[in-house]
Amino acid sequence: MKPLYSIAGFAGIASITRINCIIRMIRPGRFARLASLSLLALAAALALPAPRMARAEEISVTQWGSSLYGLPYAVAMERGLFRKAGVDITGILSSGGGGTTVRNILASKTPYGEVAVAAALAAARQGLDIVIVNVGTRSVAEASMVTLPDSPVKTLADLVGKKVAITSPKSVSEMLFLMVLREKGIDAAKVTRVASGGYVNGMTMLEQGAVAGAVAIEPLSIVRKSQYRTLYRAGDVLKPMTTSVGITTRAFAQSHPDTLRAIIAGRRAGVDATYADPAGAAKLLAAQFKLSPEVAREAVDNMVKSHMWSQGQFDRAELGRVASGLKLIGEIKEDVDWAKLVDSRFLPADVRAKGQL
């Protein structure tokens, strides 16, 4: 391939040539010869191939723009952390999650994205060419269940014999609800689950008296906190678990390992920056989600406190907990062989060393 020369390099060479001529005209002799040699050496250095600019890329993140999963990506793009890592992420493809996000990833020129664990496992079961390369989020602190302020439902046990709104069957919202019931020793068969089609829809059903409780998620639950009473927060009941992961195709991992490493490193830098400056991250969240500064700051502070965003390392115990939850909703039936699905080689060395897999 022909070297790529910078315009600045050509301009510099032209300037050096003129200066060299001036030196010879003013004072011939040893000084001029030395100056000429120095300038020619500098000209040669300027004529070296210019460093390539990072190629613009787009990736996919589940629930982009509506949940807090993707905040570190937004921070990394805003602060140029992806470019610093060696890749120019210029946009995030949004989706409603699940199989839609996986399909977006596989159809993309840069097939990397963050998806729910259930979506990654479903894609693998379907024989799709995917590999899990990093952990995204590891907390369920953003999930909760709410009821009306004057509701007679005061504890989780009060839901026995009543109806509650989840988003959809086999969803994360149903999984976490069942895990909370199990943790509290309550028979899930004694609580009727109603699919609402979405968090806002479930809250509407609650207001209309169709259900006694409804699942909620931040920042929506913060925006509407004056309208409801929180029955429980999932993060207060359940231990940390892997809730989203970064995936790519095995073919892309093999053919573009440096790009993949740069994406993961840039996201990690975004995670670190979010933890280091929650206030700055909250300002970005407020602008992106069109939230009030107060709501955005509360949402970010809650997630920072629970350490929601992982730097990327794998934790067998946290993977095991989400697998246990997926069994509860019938999403998987057998134990997951994580060794066949996970490839940690693309993580930064210090992050990889923290893993327990």
mmCIF file of C-alpha atoms in Angstrom:
data_model
loop_
_atom_site.group_PDB
_atom_site.id
_atom_site.type_symbol
_atom_site.label_atom_id
_atom_site.label_comp_id
_atom_site.label_asym_id
_atom_site.label_seq_id
_atom_site.Cartn_x
_atom_site.Cartn_y
_atom_site.Cartn_z
ATOM 1 C CA MET A 1 0.000 0.000 0.000
ATOM 2 C CA LYS A 2 1.154 3.577 -0.666
ATOM 3 C CA PRO A 3 1.989 5.562 2.474
ATOM 4 C CA LEU A 4 -0.530 8.137 3.610
ATOM 5 C CA TYR A 5 1.179 11.531 3.796
ATOM 6 C CA SER A 6 -0.199 14.382 5.798
ATOM 7 C CA ILE A 7 -0.875 17.765 4.211
ATOM 8 C CA ALA A 8 1.052 19.300 7.070
ATOM 9 C CA GLY A 9 4.043 17.144 6.098
ATOM 10 C CA PHE A 10 4.035 18.465 2.520
ATOM 11 C CA ALA A 11 3.703 22.031 3.770
ATOM 12 C CA GLY A 12 6.586 21.461 6.150
ATOM 13 C CA ILE A 13 8.823 20.109 3.377
ATOM 14 C CA ALA A 14 8.049 23.119 1.186
ATOM 15 C CA SER A 15 8.934 25.480 4.034
ATOM 16 C CA ILE A 16 12.185 23.610 4.755
ATOM 17 C CA THR A 17 13.213 23.817 1.097
ATOM 18 C CA ARG A 18 12.730 27.578 1.114
ATOM 19 C CA ILE A 19 14.657 27.972 4.380
ATOM 20 C CA ASN A 20 17.499 25.828 3.072
ATOM 21 C CA CYS A 21 17.788 28.029 -0.020
ATOM 22 C CA ILE A 22 17.875 31.154 2.137
ATOM 23 C CA ILE A 23 20.654 29.697 4.312
ATOM 24 C CA ARG A 24 22.801 28.925 1.276
ATOM 25 C CA MET A 25 22.214 32.444 -0.103
ATOM 26 C CA ILE A 26 23.093 34.205 3.126
ATOM 27 C CA ARG A 27 26.180 32.323 4.331
ATOM 28 C CA PRO A 28 27.762 29.554 2.299
ATOM 29 C CA GLY A 29 30.174 27.243 4.056
ATOM 30 C CA ARG A 30 30.170 24.812 6.959
ATOM 31 C CA PHE A 31 27.165 26.346 8.757
ATOM 32 C CA ALA A 32 25.026 26.120 5.640
ATOM 33 C CA ARG A 33 26.027 22.495 5.068
ATOM 34 C CA LEU A 34 25.182 21.544 8.655
ATOM 35 C CA ALA A 35 21.901 23.402 8.522
ATOM 36 C CA SER A 36 21.027 21.743 5.233
ATOM 37 C CA LEU A 37 21.723 18.280 6.637
ATOM 38 C CA SER A 38 19.594 18.983 9.709
ATOM 39 C CA LEU A 39 16.722 20.321 7.661
ATOM 40 C CA LEU A 40 16.850 17.419 5.228
ATOM 41 C CA ALA A 41 16.667 15.012 8.165
ATOM 42 C CA LEU A 42 13.664 16.876 9.496
ATOM 43 C CA ALA A 43 12.071 16.793 6.041
ATOM 44 C CA ALA A 44 12.517 13.037 5.904
ATOM 45 C CA ALA A 45 10.881 12.680 9.290
ATOM 46 C CA LEU A 46 7.931 14.811 8.194
ATOM 47 C CA ALA A 47 7.519 12.679 5.074
ATOM 48 C CA LEU A 48 6.920 9.511 7.099
ATOM 49 C CA PRO A 49 3.426 8.005 6.790
ATOM 50 C CA ALA A 50 0.920 9.918 8.901
ATOM 51 C CA PRO A 51 -0.830 7.911 11.642
ATOM 52 C CA ARG A 52 -4.195 6.572 10.548
ATOM 53 C CA MET A 53 -7.243 8.127 12.107
ATOM 54 C CA ALA A 54 -9.569 5.806 14.004
ATOM 55 C CA ARG A 55 -12.354 4.604 11.711
ATOM 56 C CA ALA A 56 -15.853 5.695 12.612
ATOM 57 C CA GLU A 57 -17.936 2.844 14.041
ATOM 58 C CA GLU A 58 -21.473 2.259 15.324
ATOM 59 C CA ILE A 59 -22.353 -0.340 17.938
ATOM 60 C CA SER A 60 -25.582 -1.511 19.605
ATOM 61 C CA VAL A 61 -26.654 -1.239 23.248
ATOM 62 C CA THR A 62 -29.862 -2.732 24.606
ATOM 63 C CA GLN A 63 -32.491 -0.250 25.789
ATOM 64 C CA TRP A 64 -30.279 2.662 24.653
ATOM 65 C CA GLY A 65 -31.888 5.934 25.656
ATOM 66 C CA SER A 66 -34.398 4.402 28.054
ATOM 67 C CA SER A 67 -32.335 2.582 30.695
ATOM 68 C CA LEU A 68 -29.058 3.193 32.496
ATOM 69 C CA TYR A 69 -27.182 0.280 30.880
ATOM 70 C CA GLY A 70 -25.545 2.492 28.288
ATOM 71 C CA LEU A 71 -24.455 5.518 30.315
ATOM 72 C CA PRO A 72 -20.713 4.616 30.252
ATOM 73 C CA TYR A 73 -20.853 4.517 26.438
ATOM 74 C CA ALA A 74 -22.325 8.008 26.368
ATOM 75 C CA VAL A 75 -19.634 9.258 28.753
ATOM 76 C CA ALA A 76 -16.886 7.606 26.687
ATOM 77 C CA MET A 77 -18.161 9.187 23.455
ATOM 78 C CA GLU A 78 -18.615 12.604 25.057
ATOM 79 C CA ARG A 79 -15.083 12.634 26.496
ATOM 80 C CA GLY A 80 -13.287 11.106 23.520
ATOM 81 C CA LEU A 81 -12.332 7.976 25.456
ATOM 82 C CA PHE A 82 -13.106 5.613 22.584
ATOM 83 C CA ARG A 83 -10.867 7.615 20.246
ATOM 84 C CA LYS A 84 -8.138 7.575 22.856
ATOM 85 C CA ALA A 85 -8.440 3.778 23.003
ATOM 86 C CA GLY A 86 -8.109 3.562 19.219
ATOM 87 C CA VAL A 87 -11.652 3.417 17.843
ATOM 88 C CA ASP A 88 -14.064 6.206 16.949
ATOM 89 C CA ILE A 89 -17.526 5.222 18.161
ATOM 90 C CA THR A 90 -19.793 7.818 16.565
ATOM 91 C CA GLY A 91 -23.203 6.373 17.322
ATOM 92 C CA ILE A 92 -25.218 3.818 19.253
ATOM 93 C CA LEU A 93 -27.923 1.784 17.560
ATOM 94 C CA SER A 94 -30.984 1.648 19.795
ATOM 95 C CA SER A 95 -33.385 -1.249 20.216
ATOM 96 C CA GLY A 96 -35.992 -2.595 22.573
ATOM 97 C CA GLY A 97 -33.662 -5.339 23.717
ATOM 98 C CA GLY A 98 -33.687 -9.122 23.388
ATOM 99 C CA GLY A 99 -33.439 -10.649 19.949
ATOM 100 C CA THR A 100 -33.825 -7.256 18.269
ATOM 101 C CA THR A 101 -30.521 -6.052 19.702
ATOM 102 C CA VAL A 102 -28.791 -9.293 18.715
ATOM 103 C CA ARG A 103 -30.068 -8.963 15.146
ATOM 104 C CA ASN A 104 -28.874 -5.350 15.015
ATOM 105 C CA ILE A 105 -25.435 -6.476 16.145
ATOM 106 C CA LEU A 106 -25.139 -9.300 13.620
ATOM 107 C CA ALA A 107 -26.237 -7.013 10.774
ATOM 108 C CA SER A 108 -23.824 -4.230 11.709
ATOM 109 C CA LYS A 109 -20.529 -3.414 10.018
ATOM 110 C CA THR A 110 -19.045 -3.471 13.512
ATOM 111 C CA PRO A 111 -20.821 -6.429 15.151
ATOM 112 C CA TYR A 112 -20.360 -5.577 18.810
ATOM 113 C CA GLY A 113 -23.071 -4.720 21.293
ATOM 114 C CA GLU A 114 -24.318 -5.027 24.839
ATOM 115 C CA VAL A 115 -27.348 -7.255 25.400
ATOM 116 C CA ALA A 116 -29.186 -8.900 28.268
ATOM 117 C CA VAL A 117 -27.692 -12.237 29.303
ATOM 118 C CA ALA A 118 -30.892 -14.024 28.287
ATOM 119 C CA ALA A 119 -30.609 -12.633 24.749
ATOM 120 C CA ALA A 120 -26.997 -13.772 24.455
ATOM 121 C CA LEU A 121 -27.840 -17.289 25.640
ATOM 122 C CA ALA A 122 -30.858 -17.490 23.316
ATOM 123 C CA ALA A 123 -28.684 -16.489 20.349
ATOM 124 C CA ALA A 124 -26.133 -19.158 21.234
ATOM 125 C CA ARG A 125 -28.856 -21.812 21.514
ATOM 126 C CA GLN A 126 -30.040 -20.856 18.042
ATOM 127 C CA GLY A 127 -26.592 -21.623 16.707
ATOM 128 C CA LEU A 128 -25.647 -18.021 15.960
ATOM 129 C CA ASP A 129 -21.949 -17.226 15.709
ATOM 130 C CA ILE A 130 -21.626 -15.192 18.924
ATOM 131 C CA VAL A 131 -19.147 -15.016 21.762
ATOM 132 C CA ILE A 132 -19.398 -13.127 25.075
ATOM 133 C CA VAL A 133 -16.372 -10.839 25.500
ATOM 134 C CA ASN A 134 -17.102 -8.640 28.531
ATOM 135 C CA VAL A 135 -19.587 -8.015 31.330
ATOM 136 C CA GLY A 136 -21.731 -4.888 31.080
ATOM 137 C CA THR A 137 -23.857 -4.515 34.201
ATOM 138 C CA ARG A 138 -23.891 -6.490 37.432
ATOM 139 C CA SER A 139 -26.624 -5.072 39.625
ATOM 140 C CA VAL A 140 -30.415 -5.117 39.804
ATOM 141 C CA ALA A 141 -30.574 -1.939 41.878
ATOM 142 C CA GLU A 142 -32.543 -0.129 39.188
ATOM 143 C CA ALA A 143 -35.479 -2.578 39.495
ATOM 144 C CA SER A 144 -38.298 -2.299 42.025
ATOM 145 C CA MET A 145 -42.011 -2.902 42.582
ATOM 146 C CA VAL A 146 -44.434 -0.121 43.415
ATOM 147 C CA THR A 147 -47.982 0.145 44.647
ATOM 148 C CA LEU A 148 -50.333 3.040 45.318
ATOM 149 C CA PRO A 149 -49.692 5.211 48.381
ATOM 150 C CA ASP A 150 -52.984 4.205 50.055
ATOM 151 C CA SER A 151 -52.800 0.533 49.074
ATOM 152 C CA PRO A 152 -53.380 -2.072 51.827
ATOM 153 C CA VAL A 153 -50.358 -3.933 50.406
ATOM 154 C CA LYS A 154 -47.586 -3.140 52.873
ATOM 155 C CA THR A 155 -45.245 -6.114 52.473
ATOM 156 C CA LEU A 156 -44.412 -8.633 49.796
ATOM 157 C CA ALA A 157 -46.496 -11.262 51.580
ATOM 158 C CA ASP A 158 -49.557 -9.064 51.083
ATOM 159 C CA LEU A 159 -49.396 -9.800 47.351
ATOM 160 C CA VAL A 160 -50.508 -13.405 47.920
ATOM 161 C CA GLY A 161 -53.834 -13.919 46.164
ATOM 162 C CA LYS A 162 -53.445 -10.699 44.165
ATOM 163 C CA LYS A 163 -52.286 -9.657 40.700
ATOM 164 C CA VAL A 164 -49.057 -7.851 39.815
ATOM 165 C CA ALA A 165 -47.955 -6.335 36.500
ATOM 166 C CA ILE A 166 -44.732 -7.516 34.854
ATOM 167 C CA THR A 167 -43.619 -6.308 31.425
ATOM 168 C CA SER A 168 -43.837 -9.647 29.595
ATOM 169 C CA PRO A 169 -43.449 -13.395 30.176
ATOM 170 C CA LYS A 170 -39.821 -14.544 30.582
ATOM 171 C CA SER A 171 -38.674 -10.923 30.850
ATOM 172 C CA VAL A 172 -36.043 -9.641 33.254
ATOM 173 C CA SER A 173 -38.859 -7.997 35.221
ATOM 174 C CA GLU A 174 -40.577 -11.364 35.739
ATOM 175 C CA MET A 175 -37.290 -13.073 36.534
ATOM 176 C CA LEU A 176 -36.372 -10.592 39.260
ATOM 177 C CA PHE A 177 -39.854 -10.701 40.754
ATOM 178 C CA LEU A 178 -39.728 -14.503 40.994
ATOM 179 C CA MET A 179 -36.236 -14.368 42.472
ATOM 180 C CA VAL A 180 -37.406 -11.904 45.138
ATOM 181 C CA LEU A 181 -40.371 -14.144 45.984
ATOM 182 C CA ARG A 182 -38.058 -17.134 46.260
ATOM 183 C CA GLU A 183 -35.666 -15.208 48.463
ATOM 184 C CA LYS A 184 -38.539 -14.254 50.788
ATOM 185 C CA GLY A 185 -39.972 -17.781 50.838
ATOM 186 C CA ILE A 186 -43.249 -16.860 49.120
ATOM 187 C CA ASP A 187 -44.905 -19.347 46.766
ATOM 188 C CA ALA A 188 -44.945 -17.715 43.306
ATOM 189 C CA ALA A 189 -47.998 -19.788 42.348
ATOM 190 C CA LYS A 190 -50.024 -17.758 44.832
ATOM 191 C CA VAL A 191 -49.354 -14.454 43.053
ATOM 192 C CA THR A 192 -50.859 -13.887 39.597
ATOM 193 C CA ARG A 193 -48.544 -12.262 37.077
ATOM 194 C CA VAL A 194 -50.106 -10.104 34.336
ATOM 195 C CA ALA A 195 -48.132 -9.067 31.245
ATOM 196 C CA SER A 196 -48.586 -5.328 30.716
ATOM 197 C CA GLY A 197 -46.347 -4.825 27.708
ATOM 198 C CA GLY A 198 -44.153 -2.213 29.373
ATOM 199 C CA TYR A 199 -43.293 -0.416 32.606
ATOM 200 C CA VAL A 200 -45.531 2.590 31.926
ATOM 201 C CA ASN A 201 -48.381 0.278 30.926
ATOM 202 C CA GLY A 202 -48.044 -1.603 34.204
ATOM 203 C CA MET A 203 -48.210 1.614 36.199
ATOM 204 C CA THR A 204 -51.371 2.576 34.316
ATOM 205 C CA MET A 205 -52.913 -0.786 35.236
ATOM 206 C CA LEU A 206 -51.960 -0.109 38.850
ATOM 207 C CA GLU A 207 -53.663 3.284 38.810
ATOM 208 C CA GLN A 208 -56.781 1.753 37.284
ATOM 209 C CA GLY A 209 -56.975 -0.894 39.998
ATOM 210 C CA ALA A 210 -56.317 -3.831 37.656
ATOM 211 C CA VAL A 211 -53.275 -4.946 39.686
ATOM 212 C CA ALA A 212 -52.031 -4.517 43.246
ATOM 213 C CA GLY A 213 -48.397 -3.914 42.296
ATOM 214 C CA ALA A 214 -46.320 -3.088 39.230
ATOM 215 C CA VAL A 215 -42.661 -3.559 38.366
ATOM 216 C CA ALA A 216 -40.679 -0.356 37.889
ATOM 217 C CA ILE A 217 -37.229 0.667 36.689
ATOM 218 C CA GLU A 218 -35.069 3.751 37.067
ATOM 219 C CA PRO A 219 -35.131 6.519 36.044
ATOM 220 C CA LEU A 220 -38.891 6.105 35.486
ATOM 221 C CA SER A 221 -39.455 5.109 39.097
ATOM 222 C CA ILE A 222 -37.654 8.266 40.258
ATOM 223 C CA VAL A 223 -39.597 10.534 37.904
ATOM 224 C CA ARG A 224 -42.878 9.136 39.273
ATOM 225 C CA LYS A 225 -41.873 8.466 42.858
ATOM 226 C CA SER A 226 -44.396 10.959 44.251
ATOM 227 C CA GLN A 227 -47.224 8.948 42.673
ATOM 228 C CA TYR A 228 -46.365 5.541 44.149
ATOM 229 C CA ARG A 229 -44.995 3.775 47.204
ATOM 230 C CA THR A 230 -42.058 1.425 46.751
ATOM 231 C CA LEU A 231 -42.834 -2.067 47.997
ATOM 232 C CA TYR A 232 -39.273 -3.340 47.564
ATOM 233 C CA ARG A 233 -36.084 -2.612 45.685
ATOM 234 C CA ALA A 234 -34.596 -5.679 44.011
ATOM 235 C CA GLY A 235 -31.072 -4.594 44.875
ATOM 236 C CA ASP A 236 -31.932 -4.625 48.575
ATOM 237 C CA VAL A 237 -33.090 -8.247 48.383
ATOM 238 C CA LEU A 238 -30.892 -9.899 45.738
ATOM 239 C CA LYS A 239 -27.125 -10.248 45.497
ATOM 240 C CA PRO A 240 -25.241 -8.809 42.493
ATOM 241 C CA MET A 241 -25.628 -10.752 39.264
ATOM 242 C CA THR A 242 -24.534 -10.302 35.677
ATOM 243 C CA THR A 243 -27.419 -8.625 33.866
ATOM 244 C CA SER A 244 -25.880 -7.602 30.532
ATOM 245 C CA VAL A 245 -22.859 -8.667 28.493
ATOM 246 C CA GLY A 246 -20.900 -7.504 25.485
ATOM 247 C CA ILE A 247 -21.087 -9.863 22.522
ATOM 248 C CA THR A 248 -19.618 -10.099 19.044
ATOM 249 C CA THR A 249 -19.266 -12.731 16.370
ATOM 250 C CA ARG A 250 -16.415 -15.207 16.556
ATOM 251 C CA ALA A 251 -15.483 -14.210 13.007
ATOM 252 C CA PHE A 252 -15.172 -10.515 13.945
ATOM 253 C CA ALA A 253 -13.185 -11.365 17.093
ATOM 254 C CA GLN A 254 -10.727 -13.303 14.961
ATOM 255 C CA SER A 255 -10.435 -10.786 12.133
ATOM 256 C CA HIS A 256 -10.591 -7.516 14.120
ATOM 257 C CA PRO A 257 -9.114 -8.215 17.578
ATOM 258 C CA ASP A 258 -7.598 -4.735 17.939
ATOM 259 C CA THR A 259 -10.897 -3.002 17.179
ATOM 260 C CA LEU A 260 -12.654 -5.212 19.706
ATOM 261 C CA ARG A 261 -10.017 -4.502 22.366
ATOM 262 C CA ALA A 262 -10.344 -0.765 21.705
ATOM 263 C CA ILE A 263 -14.145 -0.835 22.083
ATOM 264 C CA ILE A 264 -13.922 -2.729 25.366
ATOM 265 C CA ALA A 265 -11.117 -0.485 26.639
ATOM 266 C CA GLY A 266 -13.065 2.644 25.689
ATOM 267 C CA ARG A 267 -16.164 1.408 27.497
ATOM 268 C CA ARG A 268 -14.058 0.546 30.555
ATOM 269 C CA ALA A 269 -12.679 4.096 30.522
ATOM 270 C CA GLY A 270 -16.270 5.359 30.373
ATOM 271 C CA VAL A 271 -17.156 3.242 33.421
ATOM 272 C CA ASP A 272 -14.181 4.605 35.359
ATOM 273 C CA ALA A 273 -15.053 8.176 34.370
ATOM 274 C CA THR A 274 -18.669 7.683 35.484
ATOM 275 C CA TYR A 275 -17.582 6.487 38.912
ATOM 276 C CA ALA A 276 -14.971 9.246 39.198
ATOM 277 C CA ASP A 277 -17.381 12.040 38.240
ATOM 278 C CA PRO A 278 -21.018 11.063 38.912
ATOM 279 C CA ALA A 279 -22.121 14.674 38.687
ATOM 280 C CA GLY A 280 -20.695 15.038 35.188
ATOM 281 C CA ALA A 281 -22.272 11.748 34.116
ATOM 282 C CA ALA A 282 -25.610 12.907 35.542
ATOM 283 C CA LYS A 283 -25.491 16.110 33.476
ATOM 284 C CA LEU A 284 -24.964 14.028 30.358
ATOM 285 C CA LEU A 285 -27.786 11.685 31.337
ATOM 286 C CA ALA A 286 -30.129 14.625 31.939
ATOM 287 C CA ALA A 287 -29.416 16.025 28.484
ATOM 288 C CA GLN A 288 -29.669 12.670 26.739
ATOM 289 C CA PHE A 289 -32.813 11.399 28.486
ATOM 290 C CA LYS A 290 -34.375 14.868 28.827
ATOM 291 C CA LEU A 291 -34.541 14.473 32.598
ATOM 292 C CA SER A 292 -34.389 17.113 35.280
ATOM 293 C CA PRO A 293 -30.912 17.499 36.802
ATOM 294 C CA GLU A 294 -32.248 16.287 40.159
ATOM 295 C CA VAL A 295 -33.725 13.066 38.757
ATOM 296 C CA ALA A 296 -30.616 12.321 36.695
ATOM 297 C CA ARG A 297 -28.313 12.866 39.662
ATOM 298 C CA GLU A 298 -30.408 10.615 41.922
ATOM 299 C CA ALA A 299 -30.451 7.865 39.283
ATOM 300 C CA VAL A 300 -26.693 7.987 38.740
ATOM 301 C CA ASP A 301 -25.949 8.161 42.463
ATOM 302 C CA ASN A 302 -28.117 5.080 43.063
ATOM 303 C CA MET A 303 -26.277 3.098 40.385
ATOM 304 C CA VAL A 304 -22.857 4.266 41.547
ATOM 305 C CA LYS A 305 -23.729 3.193 45.085
ATOM 306 C CA SER A 306 -24.676 -0.291 43.877
ATOM 307 C CA HIS A 307 -21.679 -0.445 41.528
ATOM 308 C CA MET A 308 -23.964 -1.278 38.618
ATOM 309 C CA TRP A 309 -21.433 -0.973 35.786
ATOM 310 C CA SER A 310 -18.667 -3.536 35.557
ATOM 311 C CA GLN A 311 -15.253 -2.748 34.094
ATOM 312 C CA GLY A 312 -15.781 -5.929 32.099
ATOM 313 C CA GLN A 313 -14.459 -8.816 34.211
ATOM 314 C CA PHE A 314 -16.332 -12.103 34.516
ATOM 315 C CA ASP A 315 -17.503 -13.424 37.879
ATOM 316 C CA ARG A 316 -18.660 -17.034 38.041
ATOM 317 C CA ALA A 317 -20.898 -16.455 41.072
ATOM 318 C CA GLU A 318 -22.664 -13.491 39.448
ATOM 319 C CA LEU A 319 -23.090 -15.403 36.187
ATOM 320 C CA GLY A 320 -24.459 -18.337 38.181
ATOM 321 C CA ARG A 321 -27.080 -16.172 39.890
ATOM 322 C CA VAL A 322 -28.505 -14.873 36.632
ATOM 323 C CA ALA A 323 -28.531 -18.402 35.203
ATOM 324 C CA SER A 324 -30.510 -19.499 38.262
ATOM 325 C CA GLY A 325 -33.013 -16.737 37.632
ATOM 326 C CA LEU A 326 -33.362 -17.669 33.965
ATOM 327 C CA LYS A 327 -34.214 -21.217 35.022
ATOM 328 C CA LEU A 328 -37.010 -19.832 37.187
ATOM 329 C CA ILE A 329 -38.748 -18.316 34.160
ATOM 330 C CA GLY A 330 -38.033 -21.303 31.936
ATOM 331 C CA GLU A 331 -35.665 -19.387 29.680
ATOM 332 C CA ILE A 332 -33.013 -22.062 30.142
ATOM 333 C CA LYS A 333 -33.357 -25.624 31.386
ATOM 334 C CA GLU A 334 -29.759 -26.780 31.834
ATOM 335 C CA ASP A 335 -26.637 -25.385 33.434
ATOM 336 C CA VAL A 336 -24.727 -22.947 31.236
ATOM 337 C CA ASP A 337 -21.256 -23.971 30.067
ATOM 338 C CA TRP A 338 -19.776 -20.483 30.327
ATOM 339 C CA ALA A 339 -16.340 -21.678 29.184
ATOM 340 C CA LYS A 340 -17.767 -22.344 25.712
ATOM 341 C CA LEU A 341 -19.403 -18.932 25.452
ATOM 342 C CA VAL A 342 -16.951 -16.581 27.159
ATOM 343 C CA ASP A 343 -13.687 -15.272 25.715
ATOM 344 C CA SER A 344 -11.902 -12.869 28.067
ATOM 345 C CA ARG A 345 -8.794 -12.358 25.893
ATOM 346 C CA PHE A 346 -9.949 -8.957 24.675
ATOM 347 C CA LEU A 347 -10.254 -7.398 28.132
ATOM 348 C CA PRO A 348 -7.525 -5.047 29.372
ATOM 349 C CA ALA A 349 -4.944 -7.138 31.248
ATOM 350 C CA ASP A 350 -5.686 -5.614 34.665
ATOM 351 C CA VAL A 351 -9.422 -6.141 34.209
ATOM 352 C CA ARG A 352 -8.957 -9.711 33.019
ATOM 353 C CA ALA A 353 -6.896 -10.452 36.145
ATOM 354 C CA LYS A 354 -9.846 -9.468 38.353
ATOM 355 C CA GLY A 355 -12.081 -12.097 36.790
ATOM 356 C CA GLN A 356 -13.189 -15.261 38.554
ATOM 357 C CA LEU A 357 -14.275 -17.675 35.873
#
